């Protein structure tokens, strides 16, 4: 299949999942280009997708040098080291991997405007994954009250590779309930209306469970 056909297929899957869940809101498809060439990223952008994601500062710089259309929205989805914040933070629309106070402190220092951030949550508790535990999310977000450059738009998670459908529904639902609980706090700096969850393997289930941003790579490029 061509990239255009893949994009169409993923969008149809999202639309069908929204219908099945009785959803009338929109889901943003974020194209993850991290393992792919500049030419492939250009082909994805040519289909009309404007949300592109990278997980390394070097990859972001390479793609942004080649793809300069002003409508493009760049997402950073990887672990962001403190010393790389300066290089990345003013070049992105969204950071999906805010997971510690030291990172927030560095962003506060380097950002020229408030940055839309997702707090990353390790819902399953897998040892190999970054992200806060569900219990840590509320105290962490409350600790951001004095930061002027951190705008918490939502929560993000990655499901374990070996989770079956039932487990995926459970994990995504837990993140949705936590998102709802944070939104209820009505913190001005943390509206927390969004849910960044779902990758190639599991985006259909994530949409059924309320994802508003899905991060899809492999399914667009095979
Ligand atoms: C690589 C990556 C994705 C996309 O994964 P695919 O399985 O290729 O769709 C999504 N989110 C994060 C955080 C990633 O690192």
Short mmCIF file of C-alpha atoms and ligand atoms in Angstrom, two decimals:
data_model
loop_
_atom_site.label_atom_id
_atom_site.label_comp_id
_atom_site.label_asym_id
_atom_site.label_seq_id
_atom_site.Cartn_x
_atom_site.Cartn_y
_atom_site.Cartn_z
CA UNK A 1 0.00 0.00 0.00
CA UNK A 2 1.10 3.56 -0.58
CA UNK A 3 1.53 6.04 2.25
CA UNK A 4 -1.64 7.83 1.11
CA UNK A 5 -3.58 4.54 1.29
CA UNK A 6 -2.16 3.81 4.73
CA UNK A 7 -3.19 7.25 5.99
CA UNK A 8 -6.67 6.71 4.60
CA UNK A 9 -6.91 3.29 6.25
CA UNK A 10 -5.83 4.61 9.65
CA UNK A 11 -8.25 7.52 9.39
CA UNK A 12 -11.08 5.16 8.50
CA UNK A 13 -10.24 2.96 11.47
CA UNK A 14 -10.32 6.01 13.76
CA UNK A 15 -13.65 7.17 12.31
CA UNK A 16 -15.17 3.71 12.74
CA UNK A 17 -13.94 3.45 16.34
CA UNK A 18 -15.38 6.89 17.12
CA UNK A 19 -18.73 5.81 15.68
CA UNK A 20 -18.64 2.53 17.64
CA UNK A 21 -17.96 4.48 20.84
CA UNK A 22 -20.65 7.06 20.10
CA UNK A 23 -18.08 9.82 19.92
CA UNK A 24 -18.68 13.04 18.02
CA UNK A 25 -15.48 14.86 19.01
CA UNK A 26 -12.30 14.72 16.95
CA UNK A 27 -9.20 12.56 17.22
CA UNK A 28 -5.91 14.03 16.06
CA UNK A 29 -3.74 11.61 14.09
CA UNK A 30 -0.09 12.31 14.90
CA UNK A 31 2.25 10.76 12.33
CA UNK A 32 5.35 9.35 14.00
CA UNK A 33 8.20 9.70 11.50
CA UNK A 34 11.07 8.73 13.82
CA UNK A 35 12.18 5.60 11.93
CA UNK A 36 11.58 7.05 8.51
CA UNK A 37 13.32 9.24 5.98
CA UNK A 38 12.74 12.87 5.17
CA UNK A 39 11.19 11.77 1.85
CA UNK A 40 8.72 9.51 3.68
CA UNK A 41 7.84 12.31 6.09
CA UNK A 42 7.24 14.58 3.10
CA UNK A 43 4.96 11.96 1.58
CA UNK A 44 2.93 11.81 4.79
CA UNK A 45 2.66 15.61 4.92
CA UNK A 46 1.58 15.62 1.27
CA UNK A 47 -1.52 13.61 2.25
CA UNK A 48 -2.62 16.57 4.36
CA UNK A 49 -1.50 15.38 7.81
CA UNK A 50 -0.06 18.34 9.70
CA UNK A 51 0.85 16.72 13.04
CA UNK A 52 4.29 15.08 12.93
CA UNK A 53 6.21 13.49 15.80
CA UNK A 54 9.84 12.69 16.51
CA UNK A 55 11.44 11.16 19.60
CA UNK A 56 15.01 12.47 19.34
CA UNK A 57 16.31 16.06 19.05
CA UNK A 58 18.47 15.10 16.06
CA UNK A 59 15.54 13.56 14.18
CA UNK A 60 13.41 16.61 14.91
CA UNK A 61 16.09 18.96 13.58
CA UNK A 62 16.58 16.89 10.43
CA UNK A 63 12.87 16.73 9.60
CA UNK A 64 12.22 20.38 10.43
CA UNK A 65 15.08 21.50 8.17
CA UNK A 66 13.39 19.76 5.24
CA UNK A 67 9.70 20.23 6.05
CA UNK A 68 9.10 23.93 6.48
CA UNK A 69 5.39 24.41 5.73
CA UNK A 70 4.03 26.76 8.40
CA UNK A 71 0.92 24.65 9.04
CA UNK A 72 2.98 21.73 10.36
CA UNK A 73 2.66 21.04 14.10
CA UNK A 74 5.59 19.24 15.66
CA UNK A 75 5.28 16.83 18.57
CA UNK A 76 8.13 15.56 20.73
CA UNK A 77 7.30 12.08 22.05
CA UNK A 78 10.57 10.77 23.46
CA UNK A 79 12.45 11.05 26.70
CA UNK A 80 13.83 14.59 26.76
CA UNK A 81 17.17 15.04 28.51
CA UNK A 82 17.64 18.26 30.41
CA UNK A 83 20.62 19.34 28.36
CA UNK A 84 18.57 18.95 25.14
CA UNK A 85 15.62 21.08 26.28
CA UNK A 86 17.08 24.30 24.89
CA UNK A 87 17.47 22.74 21.45
CA UNK A 88 13.91 21.38 21.26
CA UNK A 89 11.43 23.26 23.39
CA UNK A 90 10.80 26.33 21.24
CA UNK A 91 10.45 24.27 18.07
CA UNK A 92 7.50 22.12 19.07
CA UNK A 93 3.77 22.54 19.52
CA UNK A 94 3.42 19.66 22.01
CA UNK A 95 5.63 17.75 24.42
CA UNK A 96 4.16 14.29 25.18
CA UNK A 97 6.75 13.20 27.73
CA UNK A 98 6.71 15.48 30.75
CA UNK A 99 7.56 13.05 33.55
CA UNK A 100 9.62 14.84 36.20
CA UNK A 101 10.01 18.12 38.03
CA UNK A 102 13.62 18.64 36.92
CA UNK A 103 12.44 18.61 33.29
CA UNK A 104 9.66 21.11 34.07
CA UNK A 105 12.22 23.35 35.78
CA UNK A 106 14.48 23.33 32.73
CA UNK A 107 11.51 24.04 30.42
CA UNK A 108 10.54 26.96 32.67
CA UNK A 109 14.03 28.35 32.15
CA UNK A 110 14.27 27.83 28.39
CA UNK A 111 10.78 28.20 26.91
CA UNK A 112 9.84 31.52 25.32
CA UNK A 113 6.10 30.86 25.65
CA UNK A 114 3.89 28.39 27.54
CA UNK A 115 4.36 24.88 26.13
CA UNK A 116 1.45 22.47 25.69
CA UNK A 117 2.54 19.37 27.62
CA UNK A 118 1.18 15.91 28.25
CA UNK A 119 2.19 14.34 31.54
CA UNK A 120 3.48 10.84 30.78
CA UNK A 121 1.98 8.08 32.89
CA UNK A 122 3.23 4.51 33.27
CA UNK A 123 -0.23 3.02 33.88
CA UNK A 124 0.88 -0.61 33.83
CA UNK A 125 3.83 -0.05 36.16
CA UNK A 126 6.25 -1.79 33.79
CA UNK A 127 9.77 -1.32 35.16
CA UNK A 128 11.25 -0.56 31.73
CA UNK A 129 8.94 2.37 31.00
CA UNK A 130 9.25 6.01 31.96
CA UNK A 131 6.34 7.97 33.29
CA UNK A 132 4.68 8.64 36.63
CA UNK A 133 2.51 6.13 38.41
CA UNK A 134 -1.21 6.93 38.43
CA UNK A 135 -0.93 7.85 42.11
CA UNK A 136 1.84 10.37 41.40
CA UNK A 137 -0.03 12.28 38.68
CA UNK A 138 -2.16 14.60 40.82
CA UNK A 139 0.59 15.66 43.25
CA UNK A 140 2.96 16.19 40.32
CA UNK A 141 0.52 18.39 38.43
CA UNK A 142 -0.27 20.36 41.59
CA UNK A 143 3.46 20.96 42.04
CA UNK A 144 3.50 22.78 38.68
CA UNK A 145 1.29 25.64 39.90
CA UNK A 146 4.05 28.25 39.90
CA UNK A 147 5.44 27.36 36.48
CA UNK A 148 4.46 29.93 33.87
CA UNK A 149 5.71 27.97 30.85
CA UNK A 150 4.03 24.62 31.51
CA UNK A 151 0.48 24.18 30.22
CA UNK A 152 -0.79 20.68 30.95
CA UNK A 153 -3.17 19.82 28.11
CA UNK A 154 -3.55 16.16 29.01
CA UNK A 155 -2.09 12.78 29.94
CA UNK A 156 -0.07 10.39 27.77
CA UNK A 157 0.69 6.69 28.06
CA UNK A 158 2.29 3.80 26.18
CA UNK A 159 0.82 0.35 26.72
CA UNK A 160 3.05 -2.70 27.22
CA UNK A 161 3.81 -4.67 24.05
CA UNK A 162 2.33 -7.86 25.47
CA UNK A 163 -0.98 -6.45 26.75
CA UNK A 164 -4.02 -8.23 25.32
CA UNK A 165 -7.23 -6.46 24.27
CA UNK A 166 -8.84 -6.71 27.67
CA UNK A 167 -5.75 -5.36 29.40
CA UNK A 168 -5.48 -2.51 26.87
CA UNK A 169 -9.07 -1.45 27.48
CA UNK A 170 -8.35 -1.46 31.21
CA UNK A 171 -5.12 0.56 30.96
CA UNK A 172 -6.57 3.18 28.63
CA UNK A 173 -9.69 3.49 30.74
CA UNK A 174 -7.58 4.09 33.85
CA UNK A 175 -5.78 6.93 32.10
CA UNK A 176 -9.11 8.41 30.96
CA UNK A 177 -10.47 8.35 34.52
CA UNK A 178 -7.30 10.02 35.81
CA UNK A 179 -7.60 12.65 33.06
CA UNK A 180 -11.20 13.30 34.14
CA UNK A 181 -10.14 13.62 37.80
CA UNK A 182 -7.43 16.17 36.95
CA UNK A 183 -9.77 18.16 34.68
CA UNK A 184 -12.25 18.32 37.59
CA UNK A 185 -9.66 20.20 39.65
CA UNK A 186 -10.07 23.12 37.20
CA UNK A 187 -6.48 24.22 37.54
CA UNK A 188 -5.96 27.18 35.19
CA UNK A 189 -2.56 25.90 34.07
CA UNK A 190 -3.77 22.30 33.66
CA UNK A 191 -7.08 22.05 31.77
CA UNK A 192 -6.14 18.44 31.03
CA UNK A 193 -8.82 17.70 28.45
CA UNK A 194 -6.69 15.54 26.15
CA UNK A 195 -5.57 11.91 26.10
CA UNK A 196 -2.49 10.94 24.05
CA UNK A 197 -2.71 7.16 23.77
CA UNK A 198 -2.63 4.52 21.06
CA UNK A 199 0.08 3.42 18.62
CA UNK A 200 -0.05 1.14 15.56
CA UNK A 201 -0.82 -1.91 17.68
CA UNK A 202 -3.53 -0.43 19.83
CA UNK A 203 -4.85 2.89 18.49
CA UNK A 204 -8.28 1.46 17.66
CA UNK A 205 -8.79 0.39 21.28
CA UNK A 206 -7.35 3.69 22.51
CA UNK A 207 -9.94 5.58 20.44
CA UNK A 208 -12.70 3.35 21.80
CA UNK A 209 -11.48 4.37 25.28
CA UNK A 210 -11.38 8.08 24.52
CA UNK A 211 -7.97 8.94 23.02
CA UNK A 212 -7.96 12.43 21.51
CA UNK A 213 -4.41 12.14 20.10
CA UNK A 214 -3.12 8.88 18.62
CA UNK A 215 0.59 8.52 17.79
CA UNK A 216 0.95 6.21 14.79
CA UNK A 217 4.15 5.35 12.92
CA UNK A 218 4.44 1.82 11.54
CA UNK A 219 0.91 1.63 10.13
CA UNK A 220 1.56 4.66 7.91
CA UNK A 221 4.77 3.42 6.34
CA UNK A 222 4.40 -0.31 5.68
C1 LIG B 1 7.48 5.03 18.20
C2 LIG B 1 6.43 5.61 19.03
C3 LIG B 1 5.09 5.61 18.60
C4 LIG B 1 4.64 4.99 17.29
O1 LIG B 1 4.79 3.60 17.30
P1 LIG B 1 4.26 2.67 16.12
O2 LIG B 1 4.12 1.34 16.74
O3 LIG B 1 5.29 2.71 15.05
O4 LIG B 1 2.94 3.21 15.65
C5 LIG B 1 4.16 6.21 19.42
N1 LIG B 1 4.50 6.77 20.60
C6 LIG B 1 5.76 6.78 21.06
C7 LIG B 1 6.06 7.41 22.37
C8 LIG B 1 6.77 6.21 20.29
O5 LIG B 1 8.03 6.22 20.74
#
